[in-house]
Amino acid sequence: MASELGRSLRLAVCTILIGAVAYPLTVQAIAQAVAPEQAAGSLLRREDGSVIGSRLLAQPFRSPRYLWPRPSAVDYNAAAAVGSNLSPAGDKLRAAAAERAGALRLGAGRAVPAELLTASGSGLDPDLTLEGALAQVERIAAARQRPAAAVAALVRHRSRRIPGEARRLVNVLEANLALDALP
Amino acid sequence: MSMVVPGAVLILAVGLSWPLGWYLRWALDPPPGCAWRERWEQRLAPGDEETWPRYGLALLVFNAVMLGAVVVLLACQQWLPLNPDGKGPLTASLVFHTAVSFVTNTNLQHYSGEVMLSYLSQLALQWLQFVSAATGLAALTAIARALAGRQTVGCFRRDLLRATVLVLLPLALLLAAPLAWQGVPMTWQGAVEARTLEGVTQTIARGPVAAFVAIKQLGPNGGGFFGPNSCHPFENPTWLSNVLSCLAIVLLAMASTWMFGRITGRPRHATALFAVMLAFMLAKVGVATATEAPPTRALAGLNATVGPNLEGKELRFGAAAGPTWAAVTTATSNGSVNCMHDSLNPLTGLVPLTGMWLNMVFGGVGVGMINLVVYIVTAAFLAGMMVGRTPEYLGRKVETREMQLAIGVLLLHPALILLPAALFCATPLGRATVANPGSHGLTEIVYEFTSAAANNGSGFEGLGDNTLPWNVATGLVMLLARYLPILLPLAMAGSLGQKRLVAETAGTFRTDTLTFGLLLAATILIIGALLFLPVAVLGPVAEHLAR
C-alpha cells in the first residue's frame, strides 16, 4: 500500500509537469507565434493605446447614434458572463421580451428581429444579423443627421457570411467604430 | 435549419475515429518488443502487469491523490501565485464539489471560472482534465484486455501515462493551435479595463484559455474556463472554432470503440456496436435540430421575426449548432455547452436528458464504452434466455455472478438520479433554488442529478446550485457514479475472462449481426429509458404541452 501511494505521488508530479506546466507553456508559445493579438484577447485600441474593447465581446450601447447589440442578461459584464437561463416558454422571458420590444421603438407594423428580443448565451454575443442591424439604421441616421442609405450601405458592407446560413452577420463594435469614422 | 454544422461534425468524427482507433491501440496496448519505449515506461511508471483487483486498487489510489492535491490547491488559492486578479477564498463545500467534479471527469461547475478562480486553480483543474480522462481510457483498456482472456490486465499507472502523453497531449496541442488562431486568448495577464465608445468602463476577464479549452473538449471533460462555457466568445470565437470543438467532443469516444474491437480481436463486433451508437447519435441530433427550429414561444404576440429559438444562443455558430452540440455533448460525457440548455425549447431539453439517462452513446472516453459493455452482456443474457441456451459473450459463458454485477451497474444509475431528485423536489433544498417555477423547475432539479450521475457536467444553469446541500449531494452522486461503474464492470470482465473459451457453433448467438444490433438497441431503450419516462412526462413534456 505504501509503495502504491509513493508511485502514485510520483506519477502525479510527472503528469502535473506535463499537463499543467509543459503543455500550457507550449500552447502559449504557439499562440504568440501564430496569433499574438488574439492571445491577448483581440483588443481594439485607440491611438493613445487605451483599450476600447475586444472585437469578440459585446459592449453596452445606449446612444441612438450607435448600433445596439443583442440583449445581455448581465448587462455586458465581461468579468462575470452568463445567459438568462430563462425558459423559452416562460412568463419571465415573455415580460422581458415585451419590454425590449418597446425600448427598440421600431415603429408600428415593423417585425422586430427575434435576436433583439432574446438574450445571448454568454451575454456577450458580439454580432447581429444583417436584418437586426438594418432595423436600427433609421434611428442611427436620424441621430447622426445622415442619409439612411449611407448608414445602411456601411452596415451591409461590413456584414459577413457564415457557412450554411442564409443570414449575414455584422460585428456591432466594428460597425460602430466604422460609423464614427464616417467622413 | 441548415445541416452543414451537424453534417460536418459527424462526417469528420466518424472518418477520423477509425485511424485514431488504430493509433489508440498502438499507444495504450502496444505489442511487446519495443525496447526503448519499454525502458522509458518502466522508468517513469514502474510496476508489473497486474490482475484486475490490483489494477482497480491502483486506479483508486491515484484518483485519491488527484483529489487530495486539488482540494489543497483550491482551498489555498488566495495565498498562492498566478492570481493576478486577486481571487478570494472558496467555501469548503464548493472546494469539495469542484475537486470531486473534475476528478470524476464530470466537470459540473457550481462556480463561475472568471469570477471565482485564480489561474493556478484553473491549471490544477486542467491537470485533472488530463488525468481523469486518462483514467477512463486506462479502465477501458483493462476491461478490453480482460475480455480478451488475458491473465493480467496491465499496469494502471503505465496505461495512465500512455493515455496522457501519447494520446491526450498531442491531440490537445493539435486542437489548441487553431483555437488560439481563431481568437481564444492565451495570456497570463489579468483582466483588462476597457473604456467603450460611450465612455463606459468594461472589465474584460481573460487568461490562459486556449490550453484549457482544448483539453476540456477532448477529455471529454466539459468544464469551461468561463461561466458560460463554450457560449463565451473567448472560448468559442468563430464558426470554425465551434465545429472543431464539437468534433473534439466526440472524437476520442468514437475512437475508443475501435480500440476496444482491436484489443478484444473482434473488429466486426466493434463495427456493430459503433453502428448502434451512431444510430442513437443521429436520432438525437435529428430530434434536437427539429425541436429547436420553432421560434421562442415567449415571443408569441410580439410581432417578432420567425426563426429558430434564439434565447441563450450565439449567432456566429449558425442555427443548428446549438441543438447539435446539446445532443453530442450529452451523448459523450462532455457536458460543455455552446447554448444555454435551460433556455432550450422544452422538448429539445429532453434530448440531452435522454442522452445522459442512457449514458452509452459513445459516452465518456472509455467509460461510455464500459457502460455499453454492461448493456451488451445484458442483451446477450436476454437473447440466451429467449432461445434457452446459456448466454455467451465473446466466447465465454455469462452466468449469475456476471449478471449480478451488470444489473447492479444498470440499476445504480436511475437510483442515483431519481432518489436524490425526489428528495430535492419534495423539500426546500431544491425547490428554493429553481429559477423557473413549475415543470421547468422540476426539469432543472432532475437535470442536475442526471448530469452528476452521468458524469456529464452540463446543467440547466438557472438553478442556484452553489449551496451546501447541492454541493454535497451532487458531489457524493458523482463519486458513486464514477467509481462503481468502473470497478463493477472491471470485476465482471475479470470474471468472464477467467472462464474457458466455448467453441463457436451454429447455435452460438453472434454479436456482429444486425439482429444483435437491434436487440442491443431495444435492451438499451427498454432498460435505460423506460425508468425515466414518468419524470420526462412530468418535466419537459408537460411544459411543452402547457399553453
XYZ file of C-alpha atoms in Angstrom:
730
model
C 0.000 0.000 0.000
C 2.814 2.412 0.882
C 4.512 1.688 -2.428
C 1.192 2.198 -4.246
C 0.927 5.638 -2.682
C 4.543 6.536 -3.371
C 4.310 5.527 -7.005
C 1.010 7.391 -7.393
C 2.554 10.557 -5.968
C 5.461 10.229 -8.367
C 3.080 9.806 -11.288
C 1.074 12.811 -10.100
C 4.178 15.012 -10.154
C 5.104 13.680 -13.576
C 1.642 14.347 -15.071
C 1.437 17.805 -13.439
C 4.685 18.730 -15.149
C 3.201 17.553 -18.449
C -0.396 18.773 -18.225
C -0.125 21.948 -16.156
C 3.386 23.212 -16.997
C 4.830 21.978 -20.295
C 1.510 21.870 -22.139
C 0.236 25.401 -21.370
C 3.686 26.897 -21.985
C 3.834 25.175 -25.381
C 0.356 26.412 -26.266
C 1.366 29.902 -25.225
C 4.452 29.760 -27.417
C 2.320 28.625 -30.368
C -0.280 31.325 -29.699
C 2.422 34.008 -29.507
C 3.843 32.816 -32.791
C 0.660 32.460 -34.852
C -1.716 34.961 -33.246
C -0.244 37.385 -30.677
C -3.191 39.824 -30.974
C -5.758 37.104 -30.334
C -3.692 35.693 -27.446
C -4.178 38.947 -25.532
C -7.926 38.983 -26.154
C -8.372 40.531 -29.648
C -8.307 44.018 -28.134
C -9.119 47.143 -30.153
C -7.181 50.238 -29.033
C -7.307 53.993 -29.509
C -4.323 55.832 -30.924
C -3.125 56.588 -27.369
C -3.106 52.852 -26.625
C -6.111 52.792 -24.318
C -8.421 49.825 -24.820
C -11.822 50.376 -26.466
C -12.920 46.767 -26.091
C -12.480 43.322 -27.561
C -13.510 42.598 -31.129
C -15.031 39.362 -29.809
C -17.146 40.745 -26.953
C -20.345 42.804 -26.991
C -20.404 46.108 -25.111
C -23.301 48.207 -23.851
C -24.513 50.829 -26.357
C -27.410 53.077 -25.376
C -26.920 56.195 -27.516
C -29.203 56.356 -30.586
C -26.052 57.122 -32.618
C -24.799 53.543 -32.356
C -25.910 50.027 -33.264
C -27.232 48.280 -30.155
C -26.116 44.680 -29.609
C -28.298 41.738 -28.586
C -29.736 41.892 -25.044
C -27.494 40.640 -22.249
C -28.646 39.004 -19.016
C -25.639 40.528 -17.201
C -25.546 43.982 -18.843
C -22.452 43.060 -20.885
C -20.326 42.298 -17.822
C -17.242 40.687 -19.411
C -15.895 39.697 -15.979
C -18.954 37.615 -14.979
C -20.678 36.496 -18.152
C -23.798 34.345 -18.175
C -27.028 33.788 -20.112
C -30.515 34.443 -18.817
C -31.262 30.732 -18.255
C -34.947 31.562 -18.626
C -37.338 29.009 -20.054
C -38.207 29.973 -23.646
C -41.819 29.159 -22.820
C -41.952 31.020 -19.501
C -43.602 34.229 -18.314
C -40.337 35.849 -17.172
C -38.954 35.823 -20.701
C -42.314 36.967 -22.103
C -42.193 40.061 -19.876
C -38.525 40.793 -20.639
C -39.064 40.456 -24.392
C -42.093 42.773 -24.362
C -40.047 45.417 -22.547
C -37.187 45.091 -25.048
C -39.595 45.371 -27.986
C -40.933 48.623 -26.527
C -37.453 50.072 -25.966
C -36.452 49.457 -29.585
C -39.232 51.766 -30.908
C -39.047 50.381 -34.429
C -42.408 51.863 -35.417
C -45.769 50.188 -35.694
C -46.122 47.285 -38.076
C -42.394 46.536 -38.389
C -41.432 42.991 -37.409
C -38.754 43.004 -34.683
C -35.747 40.744 -35.397
C -36.016 37.947 -32.802
C -32.358 38.232 -31.788
C -33.025 41.738 -30.423
C -35.634 40.319 -28.037
C -33.668 37.317 -26.733
C -30.576 37.330 -24.532
C -27.486 35.605 -25.936
C -25.944 32.578 -24.203
C -22.882 34.415 -22.944
C -24.491 37.835 -22.629
C -21.576 38.946 -24.803
C -22.615 37.927 -28.348
C -20.667 40.432 -30.487
C -22.839 40.011 -33.576
C -26.193 40.980 -35.024
C -27.796 39.576 -38.131
C -27.862 41.994 -41.046
C -31.642 42.304 -40.541
C -31.095 43.145 -36.869
C -28.612 45.868 -37.845
C -30.683 47.283 -40.721
C -33.698 47.587 -38.403
C -31.695 50.172 -36.418
C -30.466 52.199 -39.404
C -33.215 54.833 -39.363
C -32.600 55.686 -35.705
C -28.841 55.956 -36.225
C -29.209 58.028 -39.389
C -31.572 60.460 -37.651
C -29.259 60.847 -34.633
C -26.234 61.422 -36.850
C -28.140 63.547 -39.374
C -27.001 61.430 -42.262
C -28.904 59.790 -45.097
C -30.237 56.391 -44.045
C -28.935 54.905 -47.279
C -25.333 55.748 -46.344
C -25.650 54.081 -42.927
C -27.359 51.059 -44.471
C -24.607 50.762 -47.069
C -21.950 50.853 -44.338
C -23.700 48.124 -42.352
C -24.182 45.981 -45.489
C -20.564 46.440 -46.463
C -19.403 45.248 -43.027
C -21.625 42.141 -42.947
C -20.149 38.693 -43.397
C -21.428 35.247 -44.310
C -21.123 32.110 -42.200
C -21.182 28.690 -43.864
C -24.584 27.130 -44.432
C -26.589 30.139 -43.243
C -28.735 32.461 -45.324
C -28.430 35.312 -42.800
C -25.358 37.518 -42.790
C -23.789 38.737 -39.540
C -22.482 42.160 -38.500
C -19.932 42.731 -35.714
C -21.502 45.508 -33.645
C -18.357 47.096 -32.191
C -16.508 47.157 -35.519
C -19.558 48.621 -37.266
C -19.848 51.314 -34.583
C -16.168 52.200 -34.994
C -16.778 52.499 -38.734
C -19.807 54.740 -38.076
C -17.633 57.078 -36.018
C -15.057 57.107 -38.809
C -17.573 58.227 -41.444
C -16.249 61.430 -43.030
C -32.293 24.553 -40.432
C -29.083 24.215 -42.346
C -27.497 20.861 -41.586
C -23.974 21.961 -42.544
C -22.717 22.039 -38.933
C -24.061 18.639 -37.792
C -23.079 17.116 -41.137
C -19.524 18.414 -40.966
C -19.073 17.365 -37.343
C -20.413 13.835 -37.686
C -18.777 13.006 -41.019
C -15.383 14.259 -39.823
C -15.753 12.470 -36.485
C -16.678 9.094 -37.990
C -13.957 9.393 -40.626
C -11.195 10.376 -38.213
C -12.205 7.923 -35.476
C -11.082 4.900 -37.484
C -7.380 5.831 -37.862
C -7.416 7.263 -34.344
C -8.720 3.934 -33.007
C -5.779 2.245 -34.652
C -3.443 4.761 -33.036
C -5.102 4.314 -29.615
C -4.385 0.594 -29.780
C -0.738 1.292 -30.556
C -0.486 3.894 -27.781
C -2.361 2.120 -24.991
C -1.894 -1.592 -25.624
C 1.319 -1.963 -27.608
C 2.616 -5.364 -28.655
C 5.754 -6.239 -26.659
C 9.159 -5.835 -28.232
C 9.825 -2.107 -28.482
C 12.821 -1.896 -26.150
C 13.333 1.876 -25.907
C 9.655 2.512 -25.200
C 9.516 -0.174 -22.511
C 12.609 1.257 -20.872
C 11.087 4.763 -20.708
C 7.751 3.499 -19.441
C 9.419 1.454 -16.706
C 11.445 4.474 -15.641
C 8.503 6.896 -15.470
C 5.844 4.491 -14.211
C 7.481 1.425 -12.691
C 5.373 -1.617 -11.880
C 4.296 -5.051 -13.086
C 1.343 -6.300 -15.064
C -1.454 -6.861 -12.570
C -4.719 -8.747 -12.131
C -7.926 -6.732 -12.115
C -8.261 -6.223 -8.317
C -4.739 -4.765 -8.100
C -5.418 -2.654 -11.180
C -8.592 -1.286 -9.603
C -6.730 -0.531 -6.376
C -4.018 1.397 -8.224
C -6.747 3.363 -10.021
C -8.437 4.291 -6.747
C -5.199 5.269 -5.007
C -4.111 7.521 -7.863
C -7.555 9.133 -8.042
C -7.389 9.760 -4.281
C -4.035 11.500 -4.788
C -5.624 13.630 -7.538
C -8.483 14.594 -5.228
C -6.225 15.411 -2.280
C -3.828 17.543 -4.318
C -6.557 19.633 -5.921
C -8.525 20.101 -2.694
C -5.392 21.627 -1.156
C -4.693 23.851 -4.178
C -8.264 25.135 -4.408
C -8.606 25.695 -0.656
C -5.407 27.781 -0.607
C -5.844 29.699 -3.866
C -5.947 33.101 -2.173
C -2.383 32.632 -0.854
C -0.877 31.015 -3.941
C 0.744 32.646 -7.000
C -0.716 33.117 -10.510
C -3.618 35.124 -9.129
C -3.355 38.489 -10.955
C -6.969 39.453 -10.246
C -6.766 38.642 -6.526
C -9.451 35.943 -6.347
C -10.555 35.245 -2.781
C -11.176 32.017 -0.857
C -13.795 29.431 -1.859
C -16.278 27.879 0.572
C -15.414 24.401 1.848
C -18.383 22.740 0.157
C -17.522 24.383 -3.176
C -13.903 23.185 -2.895
C -15.157 19.642 -2.240
C -17.671 19.786 -5.078
C -15.276 21.274 -7.626
C -12.432 18.868 -6.848
C -14.743 15.825 -6.961
C -16.352 17.133 -10.124
C -13.054 17.326 -12.021
C -11.510 14.156 -10.534
C -14.548 12.177 -11.693
C -14.364 13.704 -15.195
C -17.794 15.271 -14.611
C -16.917 18.970 -14.643
C -20.216 20.028 -13.128
C -19.494 23.627 -12.150
C -21.172 25.418 -9.265
C -18.825 28.358 -9.702
C -18.074 30.790 -12.493
C -14.430 30.432 -13.540
C -13.634 34.041 -14.397
C -15.339 35.261 -11.209
C -14.011 32.885 -8.576
C -10.845 31.034 -9.674
C -7.189 32.077 -9.874
C -5.107 30.986 -12.868
C -3.327 28.450 -10.646
C -6.663 26.882 -9.694
C -7.575 26.713 -13.382
C -4.237 24.986 -14.070
C -4.932 22.466 -11.299
C -8.279 21.661 -12.902
C -6.563 21.461 -16.289
C -4.248 18.774 -14.881
C -7.320 16.842 -13.724
C -8.807 17.172 -17.193
C -5.806 15.219 -18.478
C -5.566 12.540 -15.815
C -9.297 11.948 -15.257
C -9.731 11.361 -18.987
C -6.651 9.136 -18.946
C -8.179 7.179 -16.043
C -11.220 6.391 -18.187
C -9.106 5.317 -21.152
C -6.960 3.140 -18.915
C -10.026 1.471 -17.393
C -11.459 0.643 -20.818
C -8.112 -0.763 -21.941
C -8.004 -3.009 -18.873
C -11.564 -4.247 -19.397
C -10.837 -4.992 -23.059
C -7.728 -6.951 -22.058
C -9.755 -8.945 -19.516
C -12.426 -9.737 -22.109
C -9.664 -10.814 -24.474
C -8.905 -13.507 -21.883
C -5.524 -12.276 -20.726
C -4.418 -13.363 -17.269
C -3.212 -9.870 -16.332
C -4.986 -6.668 -17.332
C -1.972 -4.347 -17.406
C -0.342 -1.788 -15.156
C -2.662 1.133 -14.331
C -0.032 3.788 -13.896
C 1.670 2.872 -17.153
C -1.662 2.969 -19.006
C -2.427 6.352 -17.471
C 0.935 7.722 -18.547
C 0.438 6.392 -22.086
C -3.033 7.941 -22.323
C -1.730 11.296 -21.083
C 1.482 11.577 -23.063
C 0.742 9.657 -26.249
C -2.973 10.390 -26.718
C -4.270 13.470 -24.883
C -1.187 15.696 -25.054
C -0.645 15.599 -28.847
C -4.366 15.881 -29.593
C -4.730 18.835 -27.213
C -1.817 20.635 -28.864
C -3.331 19.956 -32.292
C -6.628 21.497 -31.190
C -5.254 24.382 -29.121
C -3.301 25.839 -32.048
C -6.301 26.511 -34.347
C -8.380 27.669 -31.368
C -5.725 30.265 -30.496
C -5.576 31.324 -34.143
C -9.360 31.776 -34.210
C -9.223 34.067 -31.183
C -9.183 32.087 -27.924
C -6.903 34.076 -25.569
C -3.726 32.587 -24.095
C -2.188 35.037 -21.655
C -1.080 35.079 -18.022
C -2.015 38.747 -17.664
C -5.061 39.592 -15.594
C -8.286 41.304 -16.631
C -8.030 44.445 -18.747
C -10.075 47.641 -18.336
C -11.736 48.942 -21.482
C -13.460 52.314 -21.988
C -16.225 51.949 -24.561
C -17.073 54.454 -27.311
C -19.772 55.774 -24.981
C -17.292 56.172 -22.130
C -18.500 53.233 -20.027
C -15.922 51.033 -18.296
C -15.955 47.314 -19.162
C -13.675 44.857 -17.335
C -12.592 42.071 -19.682
C -11.598 38.816 -17.953
C -9.102 36.662 -19.864
C -6.351 34.144 -19.082
C -4.622 31.005 -20.353
C -7.835 29.888 -22.061
C -6.728 28.120 -25.277
C -4.845 25.365 -23.453
C -7.768 24.828 -21.083
C -10.449 24.693 -23.780
C -8.581 22.188 -25.953
C -8.222 19.529 -23.248
C -11.687 20.321 -21.889
C -13.226 19.334 -25.235
C -11.068 16.278 -25.892
C -11.314 14.819 -22.393
C -14.336 14.852 -22.761
C -14.341 16.928 -19.596
C -16.520 19.900 -20.456
C -15.682 22.293 -17.629
C -15.243 25.782 -19.042
C -12.732 28.492 -18.192
C -15.604 30.993 -18.183
C -19.066 30.643 -16.653
C -20.999 30.366 -19.942
C -18.586 27.703 -21.191
C -18.332 27.476 -24.992
C -21.038 30.126 -25.437
C -18.397 32.638 -24.385
C -16.703 34.274 -27.374
C -13.308 33.804 -25.675
C -13.825 30.027 -25.512
C -15.519 29.665 -28.875
C -14.938 32.731 -31.049
C -15.992 31.606 -34.535
C -17.978 29.200 -36.675
C -14.806 27.209 -37.310
C -13.779 27.010 -33.645
C -17.291 25.733 -32.932
C -17.064 22.911 -35.496
C -13.578 21.906 -34.297
C -14.649 21.926 -30.631
C -17.779 19.920 -31.364
C -15.710 17.406 -33.314
C -13.258 17.094 -30.422
C -16.111 16.276 -28.034
C -16.956 13.032 -29.771
C -13.723 12.009 -31.490
C -11.921 10.085 -28.737
C -15.113 8.428 -27.524
C -15.765 7.117 -31.039
C -12.180 6.006 -31.493
C -12.188 4.066 -28.233
C -14.882 1.785 -29.711
C -12.474 0.790 -32.480
C -9.703 0.315 -29.933
C -11.974 -1.997 -27.938
C -12.564 -4.061 -31.099
C -8.856 -4.314 -31.785
C -7.801 -5.338 -28.271
C -10.547 -7.954 -27.978
C -9.788 -9.139 -31.509
C -13.402 -8.609 -32.613
C -13.412 -5.788 -35.170
C -16.762 -6.889 -36.648
C -18.332 -6.788 -33.179
C -16.948 -3.273 -32.697
C -18.488 -2.263 -36.020
C -21.902 -3.488 -34.854
C -21.531 -1.520 -31.603
C -20.392 1.575 -33.482
C -23.420 1.328 -35.780
C -25.849 1.056 -32.847
C -24.304 4.073 -31.107
C -24.189 6.083 -34.329
C -27.895 5.377 -34.895
C -28.681 6.746 -31.423
C -26.477 9.758 -32.097
C -28.133 10.559 -35.433
C -31.560 10.211 -33.843
C -30.590 12.631 -31.053
C -29.131 15.235 -33.405
C -32.116 14.915 -35.740
C -34.688 15.317 -32.969
C -32.839 18.219 -31.316
C -32.463 20.229 -34.531
C -36.137 19.627 -35.345
C -37.490 20.592 -31.919
C -35.269 23.667 -31.705
C -36.477 25.021 -35.080
C -39.763 26.522 -33.770
C -39.437 30.121 -32.537
C -39.122 31.129 -28.890
C -42.635 30.665 -27.559
C -42.400 33.643 -25.204
C -42.178 35.927 -28.261
C -45.685 34.987 -29.446
C -47.787 38.121 -29.916
C -44.807 40.496 -30.102
C -44.590 40.747 -33.904
C -41.097 39.238 -33.877
C -39.488 37.741 -36.972
C -40.000 33.985 -37.189
C -36.958 31.748 -36.829
C -35.340 29.188 -34.545
C -35.331 29.789 -30.777
C -32.503 32.249 -30.040
C -32.733 32.633 -26.253
C -29.405 31.535 -24.773
C -27.773 31.176 -28.207
C -24.935 32.901 -30.023
C -25.444 33.921 -33.648
C -21.979 33.157 -35.035
C -22.272 29.349 -34.842
C -25.349 29.042 -37.074
C -28.831 27.912 -36.147
C -28.262 24.141 -35.976
C -25.048 24.394 -33.953
C -26.756 24.734 -30.553
C -29.018 21.674 -30.713
C -26.249 19.646 -32.413
C -23.816 20.432 -29.618
C -26.506 19.741 -26.988
C -27.025 16.276 -28.469
C -23.325 15.493 -28.882
C -22.133 16.822 -25.516
C -24.623 14.632 -23.642
C -24.056 11.566 -25.814
C -20.440 11.623 -24.719
C -19.865 12.633 -21.112
C -18.518 16.040 -22.127
C -21.063 18.484 -20.773
C -19.683 21.669 -22.279
C -22.368 23.830 -23.883
C -22.497 26.334 -26.747
C -26.029 27.411 -25.905
C -27.778 27.591 -22.557
C -29.609 24.284 -22.056
C -32.010 25.896 -19.580
C -33.288 28.030 -22.474
C -33.718 25.210 -24.995
C -37.285 24.627 -26.152
C -38.934 22.222 -23.666
C -38.852 19.174 -25.939
C -35.258 19.869 -27.002
C -34.296 19.750 -23.324
C -35.415 16.132 -23.351
C -32.654 15.217 -25.837
C -29.661 15.927 -23.564
C -31.569 14.348 -20.675
C -32.162 11.149 -22.655
C -28.520 11.055 -23.686
C -27.407 11.153 -20.064
C -30.077 8.703 -18.922
C -28.832 6.132 -21.468
C -25.223 7.224 -20.907
C -23.779 4.919 -23.558
C -23.951 6.740 -26.918
C -20.149 6.759 -27.259
C -20.168 8.021 -23.679
C -17.170 9.285 -21.776
C -13.696 8.475 -23.053
C -13.511 4.833 -22.092
C -16.312 4.942 -19.556
C -19.133 5.207 -22.089
C -17.824 2.126 -23.820
C -17.717 0.387 -20.437
C -21.398 1.247 -19.890
C -22.140 -0.204 -23.294
C -20.376 -3.456 -22.373
C -22.818 -3.761 -19.470
C -25.763 -3.311 -21.832
C -24.225 -5.849 -24.247
C -23.864 -8.508 -21.571
C -27.476 -7.882 -20.554
C -28.627 -8.143 -24.183
C -26.646 -11.349 -24.643
C -28.236 -12.679 -21.460
C -31.753 -11.842 -22.685
C -31.022 -13.439 -26.058
C -29.709 -16.563 -24.357
C -32.792 -16.793 -22.169
C -35.097 -16.433 -25.176
C -33.578 -19.391 -27.014
C -32.979 -21.425 -23.864
C -29.182 -21.543 -24.051
C -26.557 -20.440 -21.574
C -25.767 -16.916 -22.777
C -22.252 -16.189 -24.034
C -20.276 -13.041 -24.702
C -17.060 -13.082 -26.713
C -16.957 -16.864 -26.408
C -17.359 -17.004 -22.639
C -20.367 -18.032 -20.578
C -22.350 -15.284 -18.855
C -23.540 -16.637 -15.512
C -25.074 -15.466 -12.248
C -22.098 -13.510 -10.951
C -21.633 -11.500 -14.134
C -25.339 -10.729 -14.356
C -25.476 -9.583 -10.728
C -22.654 -7.137 -11.408
C -24.192 -5.934 -14.690
C -27.666 -5.374 -13.233
C -26.065 -3.648 -10.248
C -24.482 -1.083 -12.570
C -27.664 -0.642 -14.611
C -29.850 -0.008 -11.561
C -27.331 2.229 -9.843
C -27.748 4.923 -12.497
C -31.520 5.572 -12.092
C -31.204 5.190 -8.322
C -28.527 7.892 -8.152
C -30.710 10.224 -10.237
C -34.270 9.661 -9.095
C -33.842 9.163 -5.333
C -31.934 12.391 -4.587
C -34.030 14.306 -7.154
C -37.166 13.183 -5.298
C -35.670 14.416 -2.031
C -34.731 17.806 -3.500
C -38.109 18.226 -5.216
C -40.003 17.439 -2.035
C -38.074 19.845 0.194
C -36.875 23.459 0.070
C -33.341 22.069 -0.517
C -34.174 22.008 -4.200
C -37.424 23.891 -4.527
C -35.960 27.133 -3.167
C -33.169 27.074 -5.773
C -35.049 26.724 -9.091
C -35.113 29.709 -11.452
C -38.199 28.806 -13.463
C -41.148 27.535 -11.389
C -43.415 24.620 -12.341
C -42.500 21.739 -14.607
C -39.400 23.571 -15.872
C -38.175 23.764 -12.272
C -38.632 20.006 -11.906
C -36.535 19.550 -15.048
C -33.823 21.801 -13.588
C -33.527 19.587 -10.479
C -33.684 16.290 -12.371
C -31.167 17.567 -14.927
C -28.664 18.459 -12.212
C -28.673 14.966 -10.674
C -28.752 13.343 -14.120
C -25.693 15.326 -15.123
C -23.913 14.360 -11.895
C -24.786 10.672 -12.212
C -23.795 10.548 -15.886
C -20.526 12.337 -15.001
C -21.558 14.805 -17.701
C -21.343 18.290 -16.227
C -23.792 20.279 -18.311
C -26.618 21.919 -16.444
C -29.818 23.869 -16.508
C -27.791 26.713 -15.110
C -30.669 28.786 -13.862
C -30.539 26.559 -10.789
C -28.957 28.299 -7.782
C -26.721 25.320 -7.125
C -23.811 26.746 -5.135
C -25.359 25.788 -1.792
C -24.129 23.367 0.855
C -26.832 20.721 0.161
C -26.374 20.848 -3.623
C -22.572 20.749 -3.403
C -22.550 17.789 -1.008
C -25.368 15.809 -2.661
C -24.115 16.099 -6.236
C -20.530 15.568 -5.023
C -21.479 12.221 -3.487
C -23.516 11.214 -6.541
C -20.544 11.958 -8.809
C -18.180 9.832 -6.697
C -20.510 6.820 -6.610
C -21.424 7.207 -10.283
C -17.790 7.303 -11.333
C -16.075 4.525 -9.435
C -18.754 1.834 -9.130
C -19.400 1.783 -12.921
C -15.654 1.370 -13.456
C -14.949 -1.209 -10.740
C -18.037 -3.444 -11.108
C -17.613 -3.906 -14.896
C -13.892 -4.485 -14.299
C -14.863 -7.262 -11.897
C -17.390 -8.582 -14.406
C -14.847 -8.592 -17.228
C -12.233 -10.132 -14.947
C -14.644 -12.899 -14.021
C -15.639 -13.505 -17.668
C -12.048 -13.516 -18.844
C -11.085 -16.292 -16.431
C -13.557 -18.723 -17.999
C -12.717 -21.274 -20.630
C -13.454 -20.343 -24.232
C -16.550 -22.095 -25.545
C -16.232 -23.375 -29.083
C -18.316 -21.381 -31.534
C -21.092 -23.483 -33.100
C -24.081 -22.854 -35.354
C -26.145 -22.286 -32.203
C -23.892 -19.525 -30.860
C -25.595 -16.125 -30.676
C -23.415 -13.945 -32.881
C -22.569 -10.435 -31.663
C -21.699 -8.900 -35.009
C -25.024 -9.114 -36.847
C -27.996 -6.853 -37.496
C -30.140 -8.989 -35.163
C -27.679 -8.373 -32.378
C -27.662 -4.640 -33.121
C -31.444 -4.407 -32.960
C -31.594 -6.475 -29.784
C -28.954 -4.276 -28.176
C -30.794 -1.096 -29.169
C -34.050 -2.495 -27.756
C -32.343 -3.506 -24.497
C -30.882 -0.029 -24.135
C -34.218 1.657 -24.766
C -36.278 -0.624 -22.550
C -33.897 -0.835 -19.598
C -32.229 2.545 -19.948
C -35.099 4.835 -20.856
C -38.301 3.325 -19.521
C -37.408 4.026 -15.887
C -37.235 7.722 -16.688
C -40.441 8.003 -18.690
C -42.616 9.297 -15.788
C -40.228 12.111 -14.912
C -39.844 13.004 -18.610
C -43.613 13.369 -18.878
C -43.877 15.499 -15.727
C -40.994 17.768 -16.738
C -40.240 18.652 -20.375
C -43.327 17.050 -21.955
C -45.722 18.765 -19.536
C -44.028 22.114 -20.174
C -44.286 21.581 -23.917
C -47.991 20.751 -23.743
C -48.905 23.609 -21.398
C -50.048 26.728 -23.232
